C-alpha cells in the first residue's frame, strides 16, 4: 500500500508540478497583461486630445457628403458642425459639395438652411437637392446595353438595380465637381467625405493630421450603438481580414491590434467609418484613369457576392500601397449624440470602458482582449474565406482576363435597391 502510494506520487508528481507551474505562469501572464493594457490606455487617454492645437496646416479641403433621410441629425448636429468647420478652415480654403435625393423627411429643408448659412459666410459650394426617389430609380427600364450596367437578375426572378453601383454613381457626382473645378484651375489638396455623423472641428483636424498628414486615406471610427462600431462592410485589417469582433479590440492582424492598443494610426487595407480624408491627386490623375467609386462587375455579383464601393476605392487607389490606409482611433464619431458622448467620456475614464457602459471596468477590457485572442486562436481566415474564393475562381474561369483586385472586400451577399431603402436577396 505505502509503496504503491509512493510509486504513484513519483509517477504523477512531475506532471502535477508542471500543471501547477503552468497555472501560476498563466495567472502571472494575465496580471501582467492587465497591467500593460491599463498603462497603455492611461497613456492613450492622456494623449487622446492634443494639449494645444499642434496640427499641421491642413491644406485646401473639398468636403463631400451624401444625404438621404437625415433631417434629425442635420438639424441637431451636422449643419452646426459643418458651419464651424468651414469657419475654422476659412471659406477660401474649402468647397462644400452636398448631394441629397429622394428623402421623405425634410432633409431638403434642413439643407436649404445650411445653404443659407454658408451663403452668409461666402463659402463656395454645390448643394444639389434631387427629387429622384428610389422608386424612380428602380422603375427605370434599362434598354441600351450601357444602361443595363448595375442591373442584375435576382433569385426572386426579377431584374433589379444593385445598391452598390447606385451608391457609387452618387458618390462620383461630387468627384465630377472636383474635376470641373480643377479644370478651372481651382485645386484642392484633400477630399473629406463626411457621413451623417456627430463630429467636431477638432475631430476633423486630428483626422487630417493622421500619420503626420501622410496617407492614401485616413478614417475615423464610427459608432451607432456603442460598444459596437458601425460600418462593418468596409473595414479590413492590415492583412485584409474582416474584423474578428464588432467591439474593441476588433482586429485579427497583430499589426492593426498593436497600433490600436497604443492608440496610434492603425494600418488597414480598407476603412470607411464616418469620416474619410483622401488626397485629391488620384481622383484628378492625368496619367492614369482617374480614381472613381465603383461596384464589382455584374457578372461577379451574379455569383451572390458584393463589395462596398467604399472598400473597392482603396483596392483601386494606387496610393494605398505607397502611402497606406489608416484608421485613426483618436477620431471617434457617432450617428447620434448619445453614441458620440459614450465614446468621449469625461476624464479620467477611458473611452473603451465607457463605450461598453458608463460604469464598466478594466476587467471588461481584459475579457474583450481574451475574447479576441481566443477567436484568433480558434478561427482560420482561410476556411472562412473559402466560399468567397471558390465563387471568384468560378467567375474567373468563365472568361479569360477576369480579375477583381478588391477580393478582400467581398462578402456573401446580394444587395438591391427597393423603394424604401435596400434589401438583401
Ligand atoms: C452642381 O454641380 C452639377 C454637376 O457638375 C451641375 O450640373 C450643377 O449645375 C451645379 N449646381 C450649382 C448650383 O452650381
Coordinates of C-alpha atoms and ligand atoms in Angstrom, one line a residue:
X1 CA 0.0 0.0 0.0
X2 CA 2.6 2.5 1.1
X3 CA 5.0 1.5 -1.6
X4 CA 2.2 1.8 -4.2
X5 CA 1.3 5.4 -3.0
X6 CA 4.9 6.4 -3.2
X7 CA 5.2 5.0 -6.7
X8 CA 2.1 6.9 -7.8
X9 CA 3.5 10.1 -6.3
X10 CA 6.7 9.6 -8.2
X11 CA 4.8 8.8 -11.4
X12 CA 2.3 11.7 -11.3
X13 CA 4.4 14.2 -9.3
X14 CA 6.3 15.9 -12.2
X15 CA 3.0 16.2 -14.2
X16 CA 1.2 17.8 -11.3
X17 CA 4.1 20.1 -10.7
X18 CA 4.1 21.1 -14.3
X19 CA 0.4 21.8 -14.3
X20 CA 0.7 23.9 -11.2
X21 CA 3.6 25.9 -12.7
X22 CA 1.6 26.4 -15.9
X23 CA -1.3 27.7 -13.9
X24 CA 0.8 30.1 -11.9
X25 CA 2.5 31.3 -15.1
X26 CA -0.9 31.9 -16.8
X27 CA -2.1 33.9 -13.8
X28 CA 1.1 36.0 -13.9
X29 CA 0.7 36.5 -17.7
X30 CA -2.9 37.5 -17.1
X31 CA -2.0 40.0 -14.4
X32 CA 1.0 41.5 -16.4
X33 CA -1.2 41.8 -19.4
X34 CA -4.0 43.5 -17.5
X35 CA -1.4 46.0 -16.1
X36 CA 0.1 46.5 -19.6
X37 CA -3.2 47.3 -21.2
X38 CA -4.1 49.5 -18.3
X39 CA -0.9 51.5 -18.7
X40 CA -1.5 51.8 -22.5
X41 CA -5.0 53.1 -22.0
X42 CA -3.9 55.5 -19.4
X43 CA -1.3 57.0 -21.7
X44 CA -3.7 56.9 -24.6
X45 CA -6.4 58.8 -22.8
X46 CA -3.9 61.4 -21.6
X47 CA -2.9 62.0 -25.2
X48 CA -6.4 61.5 -26.6
X49 CA -6.7 65.2 -27.3
X50 CA -3.7 67.3 -28.1
X51 CA -2.7 69.6 -25.2
X52 CA -2.7 72.5 -27.6
X53 CA -3.6 72.6 -31.3
X54 CA -0.4 71.5 -32.8
X55 CA -1.8 70.4 -36.2
X56 CA -0.1 71.0 -39.5
X57 CA -1.6 73.3 -42.0
X58 CA -4.5 71.1 -43.3
X59 CA -4.4 72.5 -46.9
X60 CA -7.4 73.2 -49.1
X61 CA -10.2 70.8 -48.4
X62 CA -13.0 69.7 -50.7
X63 CA -15.9 68.4 -48.5
X64 CA -18.3 65.9 -50.0
X65 CA -21.4 64.4 -48.4
X66 CA -24.4 62.3 -49.5
X67 CA -27.8 62.6 -47.7
X68 CA -30.9 60.5 -47.5
X69 CA -33.5 61.0 -44.7
X70 CA -31.0 62.7 -42.4
X71 CA -33.2 65.6 -41.2
X72 CA -32.8 65.0 -37.5
X73 CA -29.0 64.8 -37.4
X74 CA -28.7 67.7 -39.9
X75 CA -30.8 70.0 -37.7
X76 CA -29.4 68.8 -34.4
X77 CA -25.7 68.5 -35.1
X78 CA -24.4 68.2 -38.6
X79 CA -25.2 71.7 -40.0
X80 CA -23.7 73.4 -37.0
X81 CA -20.6 71.2 -37.1
X82 CA -20.1 71.9 -40.8
X83 CA -20.5 75.7 -40.4
X84 CA -18.0 75.6 -37.5
X85 CA -15.6 73.6 -39.6
X86 CA -15.6 75.8 -42.7
X87 CA -15.4 78.9 -40.5
X88 CA -12.3 77.5 -38.9
X89 CA -10.7 76.4 -42.2
X90 CA -11.7 79.6 -43.9
X91 CA -14.2 80.0 -46.8
X92 CA -11.4 80.5 -49.3
X93 CA -9.8 77.1 -48.4
X94 CA -12.9 74.9 -48.8
X95 CA -15.6 73.8 -51.2
X96 CA -18.7 72.1 -49.9
X97 CA -20.4 69.5 -52.1
X98 CA -23.7 68.2 -50.8
X99 CA -26.0 65.7 -52.7
X100 CA -29.4 64.7 -51.4
X101 CA -32.0 62.8 -53.2
X102 CA -35.5 61.4 -52.6
X103 CA -35.7 61.9 -48.8
X104 CA -39.2 61.7 -47.5
X105 CA -38.4 63.6 -44.3
X106 CA -37.5 67.3 -44.5
X107 CA -33.7 66.8 -45.2
X108 CA -34.2 69.3 -48.1
X109 CA -35.4 71.9 -45.7
X110 CA -32.5 71.3 -43.4
X111 CA -30.0 71.5 -46.2
X112 CA -31.6 74.7 -47.5
X113 CA -31.0 76.2 -44.1
X114 CA -27.4 75.1 -44.4
X115 CA -27.2 76.7 -47.8
X116 CA -28.3 80.0 -46.4
X117 CA -25.8 79.9 -43.6
X118 CA -22.9 79.1 -46.0
X119 CA -24.1 81.9 -48.2
X120 CA -23.7 84.4 -45.4
X121 CA -20.1 83.1 -44.9
X122 CA -19.4 83.2 -48.7
X123 CA -18.5 79.5 -48.8
X124 CA -18.2 78.1 -52.3
X125 CA -20.5 75.2 -52.7
X126 CA -22.8 73.0 -54.8
X127 CA -25.8 71.8 -52.8
X128 CA -27.9 69.6 -55.1
X129 CA -31.3 68.5 -53.8
X130 CA -32.8 66.0 -56.2
X131 CA -36.3 64.8 -56.4
X132 CA -35.4 61.5 -57.9
X133 CA -36.6 58.8 -55.4
X134 CA -35.5 55.1 -55.1
X135 CA -38.9 54.3 -56.6
X136 CA -37.9 56.4 -59.7
X137 CA -34.5 54.7 -59.9
X138 CA -35.9 51.1 -59.7
X139 CA -38.8 51.9 -62.1
X140 CA -36.5 52.9 -64.9
X141 CA -36.4 50.2 -67.6
X142 CA -32.9 49.9 -69.0
X143 CA -32.8 49.3 -72.7
X144 CA -29.5 50.2 -74.2
X145 CA -26.6 47.9 -73.2
X146 CA -24.7 50.6 -71.3
X147 CA -27.8 51.4 -69.3
X148 CA -28.1 47.8 -68.1
X149 CA -24.9 48.1 -66.1
X150 CA -25.7 47.8 -62.4
X151 CA -28.9 45.7 -63.1
X152 CA -29.0 42.1 -62.1
X153 CA -31.3 39.1 -62.4
X154 CA -32.0 38.2 -58.8
X155 CA -33.0 34.8 -57.3
X156 CA -36.5 36.2 -56.8
X157 CA -36.9 36.2 -60.6
X158 CA -36.7 39.9 -61.3
X159 CA -34.3 42.3 -63.0
X160 CA -33.3 44.6 -60.2
X161 CA -31.0 47.6 -59.6
X162 CA -27.9 46.8 -57.5
X163 CA -27.4 49.0 -54.5
X164 CA -23.6 49.5 -54.7
X165 CA -23.3 50.7 -58.3
X166 CA -26.1 53.1 -57.5
X167 CA -24.2 54.5 -54.5
X168 CA -21.0 54.6 -56.4
X169 CA -22.8 56.8 -59.0
X170 CA -24.0 59.2 -56.3
X171 CA -20.5 59.4 -54.8
X172 CA -18.9 60.1 -58.2
X173 CA -21.2 63.1 -58.5
X174 CA -19.1 65.1 -56.1
X175 CA -15.9 64.0 -57.9
X176 CA -17.3 65.5 -61.2
X177 CA -17.5 68.8 -59.4
X178 CA -14.0 68.4 -58.1
X179 CA -12.8 67.7 -61.6
X180 CA -14.7 70.7 -63.1
X181 CA -13.0 73.0 -60.5
X182 CA -9.6 71.6 -61.3
X183 CA -10.2 72.3 -65.0
X184 CA -10.9 75.9 -63.9
X185 CA -7.6 75.9 -62.0
X186 CA -9.2 75.6 -58.6
X187 CA -7.4 72.8 -56.9
X188 CA -7.8 71.1 -53.5
X189 CA -5.3 69.0 -51.6
X190 CA -7.6 66.8 -49.7
X191 CA -11.2 65.4 -50.2
X192 CA -13.0 64.9 -46.9
X193 CA -16.0 62.6 -47.1
X194 CA -18.5 63.2 -44.3
X195 CA -21.2 60.8 -43.3
X196 CA -24.3 61.9 -41.4
X197 CA -22.4 61.9 -38.1
X198 CA -21.8 64.0 -35.0
X199 CA -18.3 65.5 -35.2
X200 CA -16.3 68.5 -34.2
X201 CA -13.8 70.7 -35.9
X202 CA -11.1 69.2 -33.6
X203 CA -12.1 65.7 -34.8
X204 CA -11.6 66.7 -38.5
X205 CA -8.2 68.5 -37.8
X206 CA -7.0 65.4 -35.9
X207 CA -8.1 63.2 -38.8
X208 CA -6.4 65.4 -41.4
X209 CA -3.2 65.2 -39.3
X210 CA -3.2 61.4 -39.1
X211 CA 0.3 59.9 -39.5
X212 CA 1.7 63.5 -39.9
X213 CA -0.6 64.1 -42.8
X214 CA 0.8 61.3 -45.0
X215 CA -1.8 58.7 -46.1
X216 CA -3.7 57.4 -49.1
X217 CA -6.8 57.5 -46.8
X218 CA -7.4 58.3 -43.1
X219 CA -10.7 57.3 -41.4
X220 CA -12.4 57.9 -38.1
X221 CA -14.0 55.1 -36.1
X222 CA -17.8 55.2 -36.2
X223 CA -20.4 54.3 -33.6
X224 CA -24.2 54.0 -33.7
X225 CA -24.8 51.6 -30.8
X226 CA -21.6 51.5 -28.7
X227 CA -19.7 49.5 -27.9
X228 CA -20.1 48.1 -31.4
X229 CA -18.5 50.1 -34.2
X230 CA -20.8 50.7 -37.1
X231 CA -19.6 50.2 -40.7
X232 CA -18.5 46.5 -40.9
X233 CA -18.9 46.4 -44.7
X234 CA -15.8 48.4 -45.5
X235 CA -13.3 47.8 -42.6
X236 CA -10.5 45.3 -43.2
X237 CA -7.4 44.9 -41.1
X238 CA -3.7 45.3 -42.3
X239 CA -3.9 41.8 -43.8
X240 CA -7.3 42.3 -45.5
X241 CA -9.2 40.3 -42.9
X242 CA -12.6 41.3 -41.7
X243 CA -12.5 42.3 -38.0
X244 CA -13.0 39.4 -35.6
X245 CA -15.4 41.2 -33.4
X246 CA -17.6 44.4 -33.6
X247 CA -16.3 45.6 -30.2
X248 CA -12.9 46.6 -29.1
X249 CA -10.2 45.4 -30.0
X250 CA -11.9 44.5 -33.3
X251 CA -8.9 43.2 -35.3
X252 CA -7.2 39.9 -36.2
X253 CA -3.8 41.1 -37.6
X254 CA -1.2 41.8 -35.0
X255 CA -0.1 45.0 -36.8
X256 CA -3.6 46.5 -36.6
X257 CA -4.1 45.3 -33.0
X258 CA -0.8 46.7 -31.8
X259 CA -1.5 50.2 -33.2
X260 CA -5.0 50.1 -31.7
X261 CA -3.6 49.3 -28.2
X262 CA -1.2 52.2 -28.4
X263 CA -3.9 54.4 -30.0
X264 CA -1.7 55.3 -32.9
X265 CA -2.9 55.4 -36.6
X266 CA -3.9 51.8 -37.4
X267 CA -2.7 50.4 -40.7
X268 CA -5.7 48.8 -42.5
X269 CA -6.4 47.8 -46.1
X270 CA -9.7 49.5 -46.1
X271 CA -11.9 51.6 -43.9
X272 CA -14.9 54.0 -44.2
X273 CA -16.1 54.7 -40.8
X274 CA -17.9 58.0 -40.6
X275 CA -15.3 60.4 -41.9
X276 CA -12.6 59.8 -44.5
X277 CA -9.8 62.0 -45.8
X278 CA -8.0 61.3 -49.0
X279 CA -5.5 63.3 -51.2
X280 CA -7.3 64.5 -54.3
X281 CA -4.4 63.6 -56.7
X282 CA -5.6 60.1 -57.6
X283 CA -9.1 61.5 -58.4
X284 CA -7.6 64.1 -60.8
X285 CA -4.8 61.9 -62.3
X286 CA -3.8 62.9 -65.8
X287 CA -1.5 59.9 -66.3
X288 CA -3.8 57.1 -65.0
X289 CA -7.5 56.6 -65.3
X290 CA -8.8 59.0 -62.6
X291 CA -9.9 57.1 -59.4
X292 CA -13.7 56.6 -59.2
X293 CA -16.1 54.7 -57.0
X294 CA -17.4 51.5 -58.5
X295 CA -19.2 48.3 -57.7
X296 CA -17.9 44.8 -58.6
X297 CA -18.8 43.7 -62.2
X298 CA -22.4 42.5 -62.5
X299 CA -21.1 39.1 -63.7
X300 CA -19.3 38.6 -60.4
X301 CA -22.3 39.9 -58.4
X302 CA -24.3 37.2 -60.1
X303 CA -22.3 34.6 -58.0
X304 CA -24.0 36.1 -54.9
X305 CA -21.1 38.3 -53.9
X306 CA -21.0 42.0 -53.1
X307 CA -18.4 44.5 -52.0
X308 CA -18.7 48.1 -50.7
X309 CA -17.8 50.9 -53.1
X310 CA -16.0 52.4 -50.1
X311 CA -13.8 49.3 -49.8
X312 CA -13.1 48.9 -53.6
X313 CA -11.9 52.5 -53.8
X314 CA -8.9 51.6 -51.6
X315 CA -8.3 48.5 -53.6
X316 CA -8.2 50.6 -56.8
X317 CA -6.3 53.6 -55.3
X318 CA -2.6 53.4 -56.5
X319 CA -1.6 55.5 -53.4
X320 CA -2.9 52.8 -51.0
X321 CA 0.2 50.6 -51.4
X322 CA 2.7 53.6 -51.2
X323 CA 1.1 55.8 -48.6
X324 CA -1.1 53.5 -46.6
X325 CA -4.7 53.5 -45.4
X326 CA -5.1 54.3 -41.7
X327 CA -7.9 54.3 -39.2
X328 CA -7.3 56.9 -36.5
X329 CA -8.7 55.6 -33.2
X330 CA -8.4 59.1 -31.7
X331 CA -11.1 60.3 -34.0
X332 CA -14.4 58.7 -33.0
X333 CA -17.7 59.9 -34.4
X334 CA -21.3 58.9 -33.7
X335 CA -24.5 58.6 -35.8
X336 CA -26.3 60.1 -32.8
X337 CA -25.4 62.4 -29.9
X338 CA -25.6 59.6 -27.3
X339 CA -23.2 57.4 -29.3
X340 CA -20.7 60.3 -29.6
X341 CA -20.9 61.0 -25.9
X342 CA -20.4 57.4 -25.0
X343 CA -17.0 57.3 -26.8
X344 CA -16.0 60.7 -25.4
X345 CA -16.2 60.2 -21.7
X346 CA -15.0 62.9 -19.2
X347 CA -11.7 62.0 -17.8
X348 CA -10.3 60.0 -16.1
X349 CA -12.3 57.1 -17.6
X350 CA -11.0 55.7 -20.9
X351 CA -13.3 55.6 -23.9
X352 CA -13.3 51.9 -24.3
X353 CA -14.8 51.0 -21.0
X354 CA -17.2 54.0 -21.3
X355 CA -18.3 52.6 -24.6
X356 CA -19.3 49.4 -23.0
X357 CA -21.3 51.1 -20.3
X358 CA -20.7 54.2 -18.1
X359 CA -19.8 52.0 -15.1
X360 CA -17.7 49.4 -17.0
X361 CA -14.3 48.4 -15.5
X362 CA -10.9 47.4 -16.6
X363 CA -12.0 43.8 -16.3
X364 CA -14.4 44.3 -19.2
X365 CA -11.5 45.3 -21.4
X366 CA -9.3 42.3 -20.4
X367 CA -12.2 40.0 -21.0
X368 CA -12.6 41.5 -24.5
X369 CA -9.0 41.2 -25.1
X370 CA -9.2 37.5 -24.3
X371 CA -12.3 37.0 -26.5
X372 CA -10.2 38.5 -29.3
X373 CA -7.3 36.1 -28.5
X374 CA -9.5 33.0 -28.4
X375 CA -11.1 34.0 -31.7
X376 CA -7.7 34.5 -33.2
X377 CA -6.6 31.1 -32.0
X378 CA -9.6 29.1 -32.9
X379 CA -10.7 30.5 -36.3
X380 CA -8.8 30.5 -39.6
X381 CA -9.4 33.1 -42.3
X382 CA -8.6 30.6 -45.0
X383 CA -11.6 28.5 -44.0
X384 CA -13.9 31.5 -43.5
X385 CA -13.0 32.8 -47.0
X386 CA -13.1 29.6 -48.9
X387 CA -16.7 30.1 -50.2
X388 CA -15.8 33.6 -51.5
X389 CA -12.6 32.3 -53.1
X390 CA -14.4 29.5 -54.9
X391 CA -17.0 31.8 -56.3
X392 CA -14.4 34.3 -57.5
X393 CA -12.5 31.4 -59.1
X394 CA -15.6 30.2 -60.9
X395 CA -16.1 33.7 -62.2
X396 CA -12.5 34.0 -63.4
X397 CA -12.9 30.6 -65.2
X398 CA -16.0 31.7 -67.1
X399 CA -14.0 34.1 -69.2
X400 CA -10.3 35.0 -69.7
X401 CA -8.7 38.1 -68.2
X402 CA -11.0 38.4 -65.3
X403 CA -9.5 39.7 -62.1
X404 CA -11.0 41.5 -59.1
X405 CA -8.4 43.5 -57.1
X406 CA -10.9 44.1 -54.3
X407 CA -11.4 40.4 -53.4
X408 CA -10.8 41.2 -49.7
X409 CA -13.8 43.5 -49.9
X410 CA -16.2 40.7 -50.9
X411 CA -18.9 39.2 -48.8
X412 CA -21.6 36.6 -49.4
X413 CA -24.5 39.0 -50.1
X414 CA -26.6 40.4 -52.9
X415 CA -28.0 43.9 -52.3
X416 CA -30.6 45.6 -54.4
X417 CA -32.4 49.0 -54.2
X418 CA -36.0 48.9 -53.1
X419 CA -38.5 51.8 -52.8
X420 CA -38.0 52.4 -49.1
X421 CA -34.3 51.6 -48.9
X422 CA -32.4 48.5 -49.9
X423 CA -32.7 44.7 -49.4
X424 CA -30.7 41.5 -49.2
X425 CA -31.8 39.0 -51.8
Ligands
LIG1 C1 -23.7 71.4 -59.2 O1 -22.9 70.5 -60.0 C2 -23.6 69.9 -61.0 C3 -22.6 68.9 -61.7 O2 -21.4 69.5 -62.0 C4 -24.1 71.0 -62.0 O3 -24.8 70.3 -63.0 C5 -25.0 71.9 -61.3 O4 -25.3 73.0 -62.1 C6 -24.2 72.5 -60.1 N1 -25.2 73.3 -59.3 C7 -24.9 74.5 -58.9 C8 -25.9 75.2 -58.0 O5 -23.8 75.0 -59.1

